[in-house]
């Protein structure tokens, strides 16, 4: 079975087959590290994570490059406002970005490329373009890409170049969606801005040239797949194609993968509407990282998704059901002589549907529905104590394949919430922490173990006052102790 994916370039479904040595060479536009990432950003990175995980499950090797845009208009603006050097400013948000990616279980790409560490490659690419007059220097010392020299401009987004005025220019990184114009590849230094001394003159790179230079450096002139959110299709990706293909005269990325936008309660996320959420905002409200991951993956990447709080609570119940089922399957005793041909056939059918769904343009919704069909049928069979060893093994194999992609069965949620709480306390954002969190997950498993040991020791020394104080203290934090024959056990309320 091929892994069929929609290719924005040409707007058609196509099998994704690596060009060389069964290694998927892929590039995903990474974050601009000027603030904390919002859940829309993470929707894109989560679906790219599903793509890489499924490609690996299908036996491909991965060489995945992601850039970090650590110099651009917004960074310069915010760092100046915060009165910080841009390196210090971006380091903080890059760290936060990877903490959030880890919390959401997004795997790290094989290669992380920072714009500020690849200036030479960008300059060399602009020089190649300048030699053929495809890049030119303007009066103020900035360099522009001449789109009239690239007749295929618009092939990705379908933009029509009719009526484009040769030489009309734009120098901001993100510009009007309907204005195809010569765009800046190198921006001349402005007073007080970060700047590099280069053969092009003092300045800094434009955003578009960064991705072209870093993708070609690590993946070659032509590579298998390029990914990003749908907003990047034009002008960013169109400009990457123009720059790279003008220089190499070869196809840049063979396949383009665009994740559609996340809306919140039916609207575009915006700070003024008050529906703008970072991952940290949600963790501090008490929502679990795994639940957020599962919800953001519930709608296939090529459909817009509407994020709602009802959706989060449904996603939470779904994860509870899955984890309970996985525990039951793991602990069940095989019942010989209870062979149930209907159940065995259903497991085989749903395992096939799971793979077919993902192979059909990464349909995460159908893949998860197939697994829930088995949760339902499997629970009935387990209640009846009528499951053979073969059926248990087949259900375990399906759960393992499911978790290789969705990664929600192992509970690491408290750890992630604790980290968010510690961050909020460090940043003076205590007011954002939901009060019930402070009573429950503000204590780690290791701290609980230490207190339980201290209490046992206190009892042994007949210091019952101390032992009782520890019990009360843990209860306040939502931890219940049970003294049993086999010793003390504890659980969170
Ligand atoms: P940025 O840091 O703004 O460059 O964005 C990082 C990634 O998030 C890019 O691939 C964007 O296309 C993507 N993105 C931004 N907003 C959303 C959204 N609301 N839904 C999905 N993806 C988004
Ligand atoms: Zn990019």
Coordinates of C-alpha atoms and ligand atoms in Angstrom, one line a residue:
X1 CA 0.0 0.0 0.0
X2 CA 1.4 3.4 -1.0
X3 CA 1.4 6.4 1.3
X4 CA -0.8 8.7 -0.8
X5 CA -0.6 12.4 0.0
X6 CA -2.2 15.5 -1.5
X7 CA 0.5 17.5 -3.3
X8 CA -0.3 21.3 -3.3
X9 CA 2.0 21.5 -6.4
X10 CA -0.4 20.4 -9.1
X11 CA -3.3 19.9 -6.6
X12 CA -3.5 16.1 -6.8
X13 CA -3.0 12.9 -4.7
X14 CA 0.3 11.2 -5.3
X15 CA 2.2 8.4 -3.6
X16 CA 5.0 9.7 -1.5
X17 CA 8.1 7.8 -2.5
X18 CA 11.6 9.0 -1.5
X19 CA 13.8 9.7 -4.5
X20 CA 16.9 8.1 -3.0
X21 CA 17.9 5.3 -0.6
X22 CA 14.5 5.1 1.0
X23 CA 15.2 8.3 3.0
X24 CA 12.5 10.9 3.1
X25 CA 14.2 14.2 2.8
X26 CA 11.8 16.8 4.1
X27 CA 11.9 20.4 5.2
X28 CA 9.3 22.1 7.4
X29 CA 9.2 25.8 8.0
X30 CA 9.9 26.3 11.7
X31 CA 8.9 29.0 14.1
X32 CA 9.8 32.6 14.2
X33 CA 11.0 32.8 17.8
X34 CA 9.5 36.1 18.9
X35 CA 6.8 34.9 21.3
X36 CA 5.3 31.7 22.8
X37 CA 3.8 29.4 20.2
X38 CA -0.1 29.3 19.9
X39 CA -2.1 26.2 19.5
X40 CA -2.6 26.9 15.8
X41 CA 1.2 26.8 15.2
X42 CA 1.3 23.5 17.0
X43 CA -1.5 22.0 14.9
X44 CA 0.8 22.4 12.0
X45 CA 3.8 20.9 13.8
X46 CA 1.7 18.0 15.1
X47 CA 0.5 17.0 11.7
X48 CA 4.0 17.1 10.3
X49 CA 4.9 14.9 13.3
X50 CA 2.2 12.4 12.1
X51 CA 3.6 12.5 8.6
X52 CA 7.1 11.6 9.8
X53 CA 6.0 9.0 12.3
X54 CA 3.8 7.3 9.6
X55 CA 6.6 7.4 7.0
X56 CA 8.8 5.7 9.6
X57 CA 6.2 3.1 10.4
X58 CA 6.1 2.4 6.7
X59 CA 9.9 1.7 6.7
X60 CA 11.3 5.0 5.5
X61 CA 14.3 6.6 7.0
X62 CA 14.0 10.3 7.8
X63 CA 16.1 13.3 7.2
X64 CA 13.9 16.2 8.4
X65 CA 15.2 19.7 8.5
X66 CA 13.4 22.5 10.4
X67 CA 14.6 26.1 10.5
X68 CA 14.4 28.5 13.4
X69 CA 13.8 32.0 12.1
X70 CA 15.8 33.9 14.7
X71 CA 16.1 37.2 12.9
X72 CA 13.2 39.0 11.2
X73 CA 11.0 42.2 11.4
X74 CA 8.9 41.0 14.3
X75 CA 11.9 39.8 16.3
X76 CA 13.8 43.1 15.9
X77 CA 10.6 45.0 16.9
X78 CA 10.0 42.9 20.0
X79 CA 13.6 42.6 21.2
X80 CA 14.0 46.4 20.8
X81 CA 10.8 46.9 22.9
X82 CA 12.2 44.5 25.5
X83 CA 15.5 46.2 25.4
X84 CA 17.3 42.9 24.9
X85 CA 20.0 41.8 22.3
X86 CA 18.2 39.7 19.7
X87 CA 20.2 36.6 20.5
X88 CA 19.2 36.6 24.1
X89 CA 15.6 37.4 23.2
X90 CA 15.3 34.5 20.6
X91 CA 17.2 32.0 22.8
X92 CA 14.4 32.3 25.4
X93 CA 11.6 31.7 22.9
X94 CA 13.5 28.9 21.1
X95 CA 13.9 27.1 24.4
X96 CA 10.2 27.6 25.1
X97 CA 9.2 26.3 21.7
X98 CA 11.1 23.0 22.2
X99 CA 9.6 22.6 25.7
X100 CA 6.2 23.0 24.1
X101 CA 7.0 20.5 21.3
X102 CA 8.3 18.0 23.9
X103 CA 5.1 18.5 26.0
X104 CA 3.0 17.7 23.0
X105 CA 5.1 14.7 22.0
X106 CA 6.3 16.2 18.7
X107 CA 9.5 14.5 17.7
X108 CA 12.6 16.6 17.0
X109 CA 13.6 16.9 13.4
X110 CA 17.0 15.4 12.6
X111 CA 18.4 18.8 11.8
X112 CA 17.6 22.2 13.3
X113 CA 19.0 25.1 11.3
X114 CA 19.1 28.6 12.7
X115 CA 19.0 31.5 10.3
X116 CA 21.7 33.5 12.0
X117 CA 24.1 30.6 11.7
X118 CA 23.7 30.2 8.0
X119 CA 24.2 33.8 6.7
X120 CA 27.1 32.7 4.4
X121 CA 24.9 30.2 2.6
X122 CA 22.2 32.9 2.1
X123 CA 24.7 35.4 0.8
X124 CA 26.2 32.8 -1.6
X125 CA 22.7 32.0 -2.9
X126 CA 21.9 35.7 -3.5
X127 CA 25.2 36.1 -5.3
X128 CA 24.3 33.2 -7.6
X129 CA 21.0 34.9 -8.4
X130 CA 22.8 38.3 -8.9
X131 CA 25.2 36.8 -11.4
X132 CA 22.2 36.0 -13.7
X133 CA 20.5 39.4 -12.9
X134 CA 17.7 37.6 -11.1
X135 CA 18.6 39.5 -7.9
X136 CA 19.4 43.2 -8.0
X137 CA 20.6 45.8 -5.6
X138 CA 18.3 48.8 -5.0
X139 CA 19.4 52.4 -4.2
X140 CA 19.2 51.9 -0.4
X141 CA 21.6 48.8 -0.5
X142 CA 18.8 46.2 -0.1
X143 CA 18.7 43.3 -2.7
X144 CA 15.5 42.1 -4.4
X145 CA 14.5 39.1 -6.4
X146 CA 13.2 40.0 -9.8
X147 CA 10.1 37.9 -10.4
X148 CA 9.9 38.8 -14.0
X149 CA 12.9 36.5 -14.5
X150 CA 11.1 33.5 -13.2
X151 CA 8.1 32.7 -15.5
X152 CA 6.9 29.8 -13.4
X153 CA 6.3 32.2 -10.5
X154 CA 2.8 31.4 -9.1
X155 CA 2.9 27.6 -10.0
X156 CA 2.3 26.5 -6.4
X157 CA -0.4 29.0 -5.3
X158 CA -1.9 29.6 -8.8
X159 CA -1.3 33.3 -8.5
X160 CA -1.7 35.1 -11.8
X161 CA 1.1 37.3 -12.8
X162 CA -0.9 39.3 -15.3
X163 CA -0.7 43.0 -14.6
X164 CA 2.4 42.7 -12.4
X165 CA 4.5 45.7 -12.8
X166 CA 8.2 44.8 -13.5
X167 CA 10.3 46.3 -10.7
X168 CA 7.4 47.0 -8.2
X169 CA 8.9 46.1 -4.9
X170 CA 8.1 45.0 -1.4
X171 CA 10.5 44.8 1.5
X172 CA 8.4 43.4 4.4
X173 CA 8.6 39.7 5.0
X174 CA 4.9 39.2 5.2
X175 CA 3.0 41.1 2.6
X176 CA -0.4 41.5 1.0
X177 CA -1.7 38.2 -0.2
X178 CA -2.6 39.7 -3.6
X179 CA 0.6 41.5 -4.3
X180 CA 3.1 39.4 -6.3
X181 CA 6.1 41.8 -6.4
X182 CA 9.8 41.8 -6.3
X183 CA 10.7 40.9 -2.8
X184 CA 13.7 41.6 -0.5
X185 CA 16.3 38.9 -0.2
X186 CA 18.7 41.1 1.7
X187 CA 17.8 44.1 3.7
X188 CA 20.2 47.0 4.1
X189 CA 21.1 47.9 7.7
X190 CA 18.8 50.3 9.4
X191 CA 20.0 52.2 12.5
X192 CA 19.9 50.0 15.6
X193 CA 19.1 46.8 13.7
X194 CA 21.1 43.5 13.7
X195 CA 23.4 43.5 10.8
X196 CA 26.1 41.4 9.1
X197 CA 29.0 42.7 7.1
X198 CA 29.0 40.7 3.8
X199 CA 30.0 41.1 0.2
X200 CA 26.4 42.2 -0.5
X201 CA 27.0 45.1 1.9
X202 CA 25.9 45.4 5.6
X203 CA 22.4 44.0 6.3
X204 CA 20.4 41.0 7.2
X205 CA 18.6 38.3 5.2
X206 CA 15.0 38.4 4.2
X207 CA 12.8 35.6 5.5
X208 CA 12.3 33.8 2.2
X209 CA 16.0 33.4 1.4
X210 CA 16.6 31.7 4.7
X211 CA 14.5 28.7 4.0
X212 CA 15.8 28.3 0.4
X213 CA 19.4 28.4 1.5
X214 CA 19.1 26.1 4.5
X215 CA 16.9 23.5 2.7
X216 CA 19.4 23.3 -0.2
X217 CA 22.4 23.2 2.2
X218 CA 21.1 20.1 4.0
X219 CA 18.9 18.4 1.5
X220 CA 20.4 19.2 -1.9
X221 CA 18.9 21.1 -4.8
X222 CA 15.9 18.7 -5.1
X223 CA 14.3 17.0 -2.1
X224 CA 11.2 15.0 -1.4
X225 CA 8.8 17.1 0.6
X226 CA 8.3 20.6 1.9
X227 CA 5.8 21.4 4.7
X228 CA 4.2 24.3 6.5
X229 CA 0.9 25.9 7.4
X230 CA -1.5 27.0 4.6
X231 CA -0.7 30.7 5.1
X232 CA 2.9 30.1 3.9
X233 CA 1.9 28.9 0.4
X234 CA 2.0 32.5 -0.8
X235 CA 4.2 34.4 -0.8
X236 CA 6.7 32.4 1.3
X237 CA 6.8 29.1 -0.5
X238 CA 6.3 30.6 -3.9
X239 CA 9.3 32.8 -3.2
X240 CA 11.4 29.8 -1.9
X241 CA 10.6 28.0 -5.2
X242 CA 11.5 31.1 -7.3
X243 CA 14.8 31.6 -5.5
X244 CA 15.9 28.0 -5.4
X245 CA 14.8 27.0 -8.9
X246 CA 16.3 30.1 -10.5
X247 CA 19.7 29.2 -8.9
X248 CA 19.7 25.5 -9.5
X249 CA 17.6 25.1 -12.6
X250 CA 16.1 22.0 -11.0
X251 CA 12.9 21.2 -9.2
X252 CA 13.1 22.4 -5.6
X253 CA 10.7 20.3 -3.5
X254 CA 8.9 17.5 -5.3
X255 CA 5.9 17.4 -2.9
X256 CA 4.3 20.3 -1.0
X257 CA 2.3 19.6 2.2
X258 CA 0.2 22.3 3.7
X259 CA -1.7 22.1 7.0
X260 CA -5.0 24.1 7.1
X261 CA -5.7 26.6 9.8
X262 CA -7.0 26.1 13.3
X263 CA -9.9 28.3 14.3
X264 CA -11.0 28.7 17.9
X265 CA -14.7 28.5 18.6
X266 CA -15.3 29.3 14.9
X267 CA -13.1 32.3 14.7
X268 CA -9.6 33.3 13.7
X269 CA -7.4 33.4 16.8
X270 CA -6.8 36.9 17.9
X271 CA -5.7 38.6 21.0
X272 CA -8.4 41.3 20.7
X273 CA -11.2 38.7 20.5
X274 CA -9.7 37.0 23.5
X275 CA -9.6 33.5 21.9
X276 CA -5.9 33.4 21.5
X277 CA -4.3 30.5 23.4
X278 CA -0.7 29.4 23.8
X279 CA -0.1 25.8 24.9
X280 CA 1.0 27.2 28.2
X281 CA -2.3 29.0 28.7
X282 CA -4.2 25.7 28.3
X283 CA -1.9 23.7 30.6
X284 CA -2.3 26.3 33.3
X285 CA -6.1 26.1 33.0
X286 CA -5.7 22.4 33.8
X287 CA -6.0 20.8 30.3
X288 CA -3.6 17.9 29.8
X289 CA -0.9 17.9 27.1
X290 CA -1.9 14.5 25.8
X291 CA -5.5 15.7 25.5
X292 CA -4.5 18.8 23.5
X293 CA -2.3 16.6 21.2
X294 CA -5.1 14.2 20.6
X295 CA -7.7 16.9 19.9
X296 CA -5.4 18.8 17.5
X297 CA -4.9 15.5 15.6
X298 CA -8.5 14.6 15.5
X299 CA -9.3 16.5 12.3
X300 CA -7.3 15.5 9.2
X301 CA -4.7 18.1 8.2
X302 CA -6.3 19.1 5.0
X303 CA -9.5 20.3 6.7
X304 CA -9.8 23.4 8.8
X305 CA -10.2 22.6 12.4
X306 CA -12.4 24.3 14.9
X307 CA -10.9 24.1 18.4
X308 CA -13.5 24.1 21.2
X309 CA -13.5 23.5 24.9
X310 CA -16.2 20.9 24.5
X311 CA -13.8 19.2 22.0
X312 CA -11.1 19.2 24.7
X313 CA -13.3 17.4 27.2
X314 CA -14.4 14.8 24.7
X315 CA -10.8 14.2 23.8
X316 CA -10.1 13.8 27.5
X317 CA -12.7 11.1 27.8
X318 CA -11.5 9.4 24.7
X319 CA -7.9 9.2 26.1
X320 CA -9.2 7.8 29.4
X321 CA -11.1 5.0 27.5
X322 CA -8.1 4.2 25.4
X323 CA -5.7 4.0 28.4
X324 CA -8.1 1.9 30.4
X325 CA -8.5 -0.5 27.4
X326 CA -4.8 -0.7 26.9
X327 CA -4.3 -1.6 30.6
X328 CA -7.0 -4.2 30.4
X329 CA -5.5 -5.8 27.3
X330 CA -2.1 -5.8 28.9
X331 CA -3.4 -7.4 32.1
X332 CA -5.8 -9.9 30.6
X333 CA -5.3 -13.6 30.9
X334 CA -5.7 -15.4 27.5
X335 CA -8.7 -17.8 27.5
X336 CA -7.9 -20.9 25.5
X337 CA -10.8 -22.5 23.8
X338 CA -12.8 -19.3 23.5
X339 CA -11.9 -18.6 19.9
X340 CA -14.3 -16.0 18.5
X341 CA -14.0 -15.9 14.7
X342 CA -16.1 -12.7 14.6
X343 CA -13.7 -10.8 16.9
X344 CA -10.6 -12.1 15.2
X345 CA -12.0 -11.0 11.8
X346 CA -13.0 -7.6 13.2
X347 CA -9.5 -7.0 14.6
X348 CA -7.9 -7.9 11.3
X349 CA -10.4 -5.7 9.4
X350 CA -9.9 -2.7 11.7
X351 CA -6.1 -3.0 11.7
X352 CA -6.3 -2.9 7.9
X353 CA -8.6 0.2 8.0
X354 CA -6.3 1.9 10.4
X355 CA -3.4 1.6 7.9
X356 CA -5.6 2.4 4.9
X357 CA -6.8 5.6 6.6
X358 CA -3.3 6.9 7.3
X359 CA -2.2 5.8 3.8
X360 CA -5.0 7.8 2.3
X361 CA -3.7 11.3 2.9
X362 CA -3.1 10.8 6.7
X363 CA -6.7 10.5 7.6
X364 CA -6.2 10.7 11.4
X365 CA -10.0 10.8 12.0
X366 CA -10.7 7.4 10.3
X367 CA -7.6 5.9 11.8
X368 CA -8.7 6.7 15.3
X369 CA -12.3 5.6 14.6
X370 CA -10.9 2.1 13.6
X371 CA -9.2 1.8 16.9
X372 CA -12.3 2.8 18.8
X373 CA -14.2 0.1 17.0
X374 CA -11.8 -2.4 18.5
X375 CA -12.0 -0.7 22.0
X376 CA -15.7 -1.3 21.9
X377 CA -15.7 -4.9 20.7
X378 CA -12.6 -5.7 22.7
X379 CA -14.2 -4.5 26.0
X380 CA -17.2 -6.6 25.4
X381 CA -15.1 -9.7 24.8
X382 CA -12.9 -8.9 27.8
X383 CA -16.1 -8.6 30.0
X384 CA -17.1 -12.0 28.8
X385 CA -13.6 -13.4 29.5
X386 CA -13.6 -14.7 26.0
X387 CA -10.4 -13.5 24.4
X388 CA -7.7 -15.8 23.1
X389 CA -3.9 -15.1 23.2
X390 CA -3.9 -14.5 19.5
X391 CA -6.6 -11.9 19.7
X392 CA -4.9 -10.2 22.7
X393 CA -1.7 -10.1 20.7
X394 CA -3.4 -8.7 17.6
X395 CA -5.1 -5.9 19.7
X396 CA -1.8 -5.1 21.3
X397 CA -0.2 -4.8 17.9
X398 CA -2.9 -2.4 16.8
X399 CA -2.5 -0.3 20.0
X400 CA 1.2 -0.2 19.4
X401 CA 0.8 1.0 15.8
X402 CA -1.8 3.5 17.0
X403 CA 0.5 4.8 19.7
X404 CA 3.5 5.0 17.3
X405 CA 1.5 7.7 15.6
X406 CA -0.7 9.3 18.2
X407 CA 1.5 8.8 21.2
X408 CA -1.0 9.4 24.0
X409 CA -1.2 6.1 25.8
X410 CA 1.7 6.7 28.3
X411 CA 0.6 9.2 30.9
X412 CA 3.2 12.0 31.2
X413 CA 0.7 14.7 31.8
X414 CA 1.4 15.6 35.4
X415 CA 5.1 16.1 34.6
X416 CA 4.1 18.5 31.8
X417 CA 1.6 20.4 33.9
X418 CA 4.2 20.7 36.7
X419 CA 6.7 22.2 34.3
X420 CA 4.1 24.7 33.1
X421 CA 3.3 25.7 36.7
X422 CA 7.1 26.1 37.5
X423 CA 7.4 28.3 34.4
X424 CA 4.4 30.5 35.4
X425 CA 5.8 30.9 38.9
X426 CA 9.2 31.8 37.5
X427 CA 7.7 34.4 35.2
X428 CA 5.4 36.0 37.8
X429 CA 2.3 34.6 36.1
X430 CA 0.9 32.9 39.1
X431 CA -2.5 34.4 38.5
X432 CA -2.9 32.3 35.4
X433 CA -2.6 29.0 37.3
X434 CA -5.9 27.4 38.0
X435 CA -6.2 27.0 41.8
X436 CA -7.1 23.3 41.7
X437 CA -3.8 22.6 40.0
X438 CA -1.8 23.9 42.9
X439 CA -3.5 21.4 45.2
X440 CA -3.1 18.4 43.0
X441 CA -0.2 18.2 40.5
X442 CA 2.1 20.7 42.2
X443 CA 3.7 17.6 43.9
X444 CA 5.7 15.2 41.8
X445 CA 5.7 11.4 42.2
X446 CA 9.2 11.5 43.5
X447 CA 8.2 14.0 46.3
X448 CA 5.3 11.8 47.2
X449 CA 7.6 8.8 47.5
X450 CA 10.0 10.7 49.7
X451 CA 7.2 11.9 52.0
X452 CA 5.7 8.4 52.2
X453 CA 9.2 7.0 53.2
X454 CA 9.6 9.8 55.8
X455 CA 6.2 9.0 57.2
X456 CA 7.0 5.3 57.5
X457 CA 10.3 6.2 59.3
X458 CA 8.4 8.6 61.6
X459 CA 5.9 5.8 62.5
X460 CA 8.8 3.4 63.2
X461 CA 10.3 5.9 65.6
X462 CA 6.7 6.3 67.1
X463 CA 6.6 9.9 66.1
X464 CA 2.9 9.7 65.2
X465 CA 2.4 13.5 65.2
X466 CA 4.9 13.8 62.3
X467 CA 3.4 10.8 60.5
X468 CA -0.1 12.3 60.8
X469 CA 1.1 15.7 59.6
X470 CA 2.5 14.1 56.5
X471 CA -0.7 12.3 55.8
X472 CA -2.7 15.5 56.1
X473 CA -0.3 17.5 54.0
X474 CA -0.5 14.9 51.2
X475 CA -4.2 14.8 51.4
X476 CA -4.2 18.6 51.0
X477 CA -2.2 18.1 47.8
X478 CA -4.8 15.5 46.6
X479 CA -2.8 12.4 47.5
X480 CA -4.5 9.6 49.4
X481 CA -2.5 7.1 51.5
X482 CA -3.6 3.5 52.1
X483 CA -1.9 1.4 54.8
X484 CA -2.2 -2.2 53.7
X485 CA -0.6 -5.5 54.6
X486 CA 2.0 -5.1 51.8
X487 CA 3.0 -1.6 53.0
X488 CA 1.8 1.9 52.2
X489 CA 0.3 2.7 48.7
X490 CA -0.8 6.0 47.5
X491 CA -3.0 7.4 44.7
X492 CA -3.9 10.9 43.5
X493 CA -7.5 11.9 44.1
Ligands
LIG1 P1 5.2 31.3 12.6 O1 6.0 31.1 13.8 O2 4.2 32.4 12.7 O3 6.1 31.4 11.4 O4 4.3 30.0 12.3 C1 4.8 28.7 12.5 C2 3.9 27.7 11.7 O5 2.6 27.7 12.3 C3 3.8 28.0 10.3 O6 3.9 26.8 9.5 C4 2.4 28.6 10.1 O7 1.9 28.4 8.9 C5 1.6 27.8 11.2 N1 0.4 28.5 11.7 C6 0.3 29.8 12.1 N2 -1.0 30.0 12.5 C7 -1.7 28.8 12.4 C8 -3.1 28.4 12.6 N3 -4.0 29.2 13.1 N4 -3.4 27.1 12.3 C9 -2.5 26.3 11.8 N5 -1.2 26.6 11.6 C10 -0.8 27.9 11.8
LIG2 ZN1 10.1 28.7 5.3

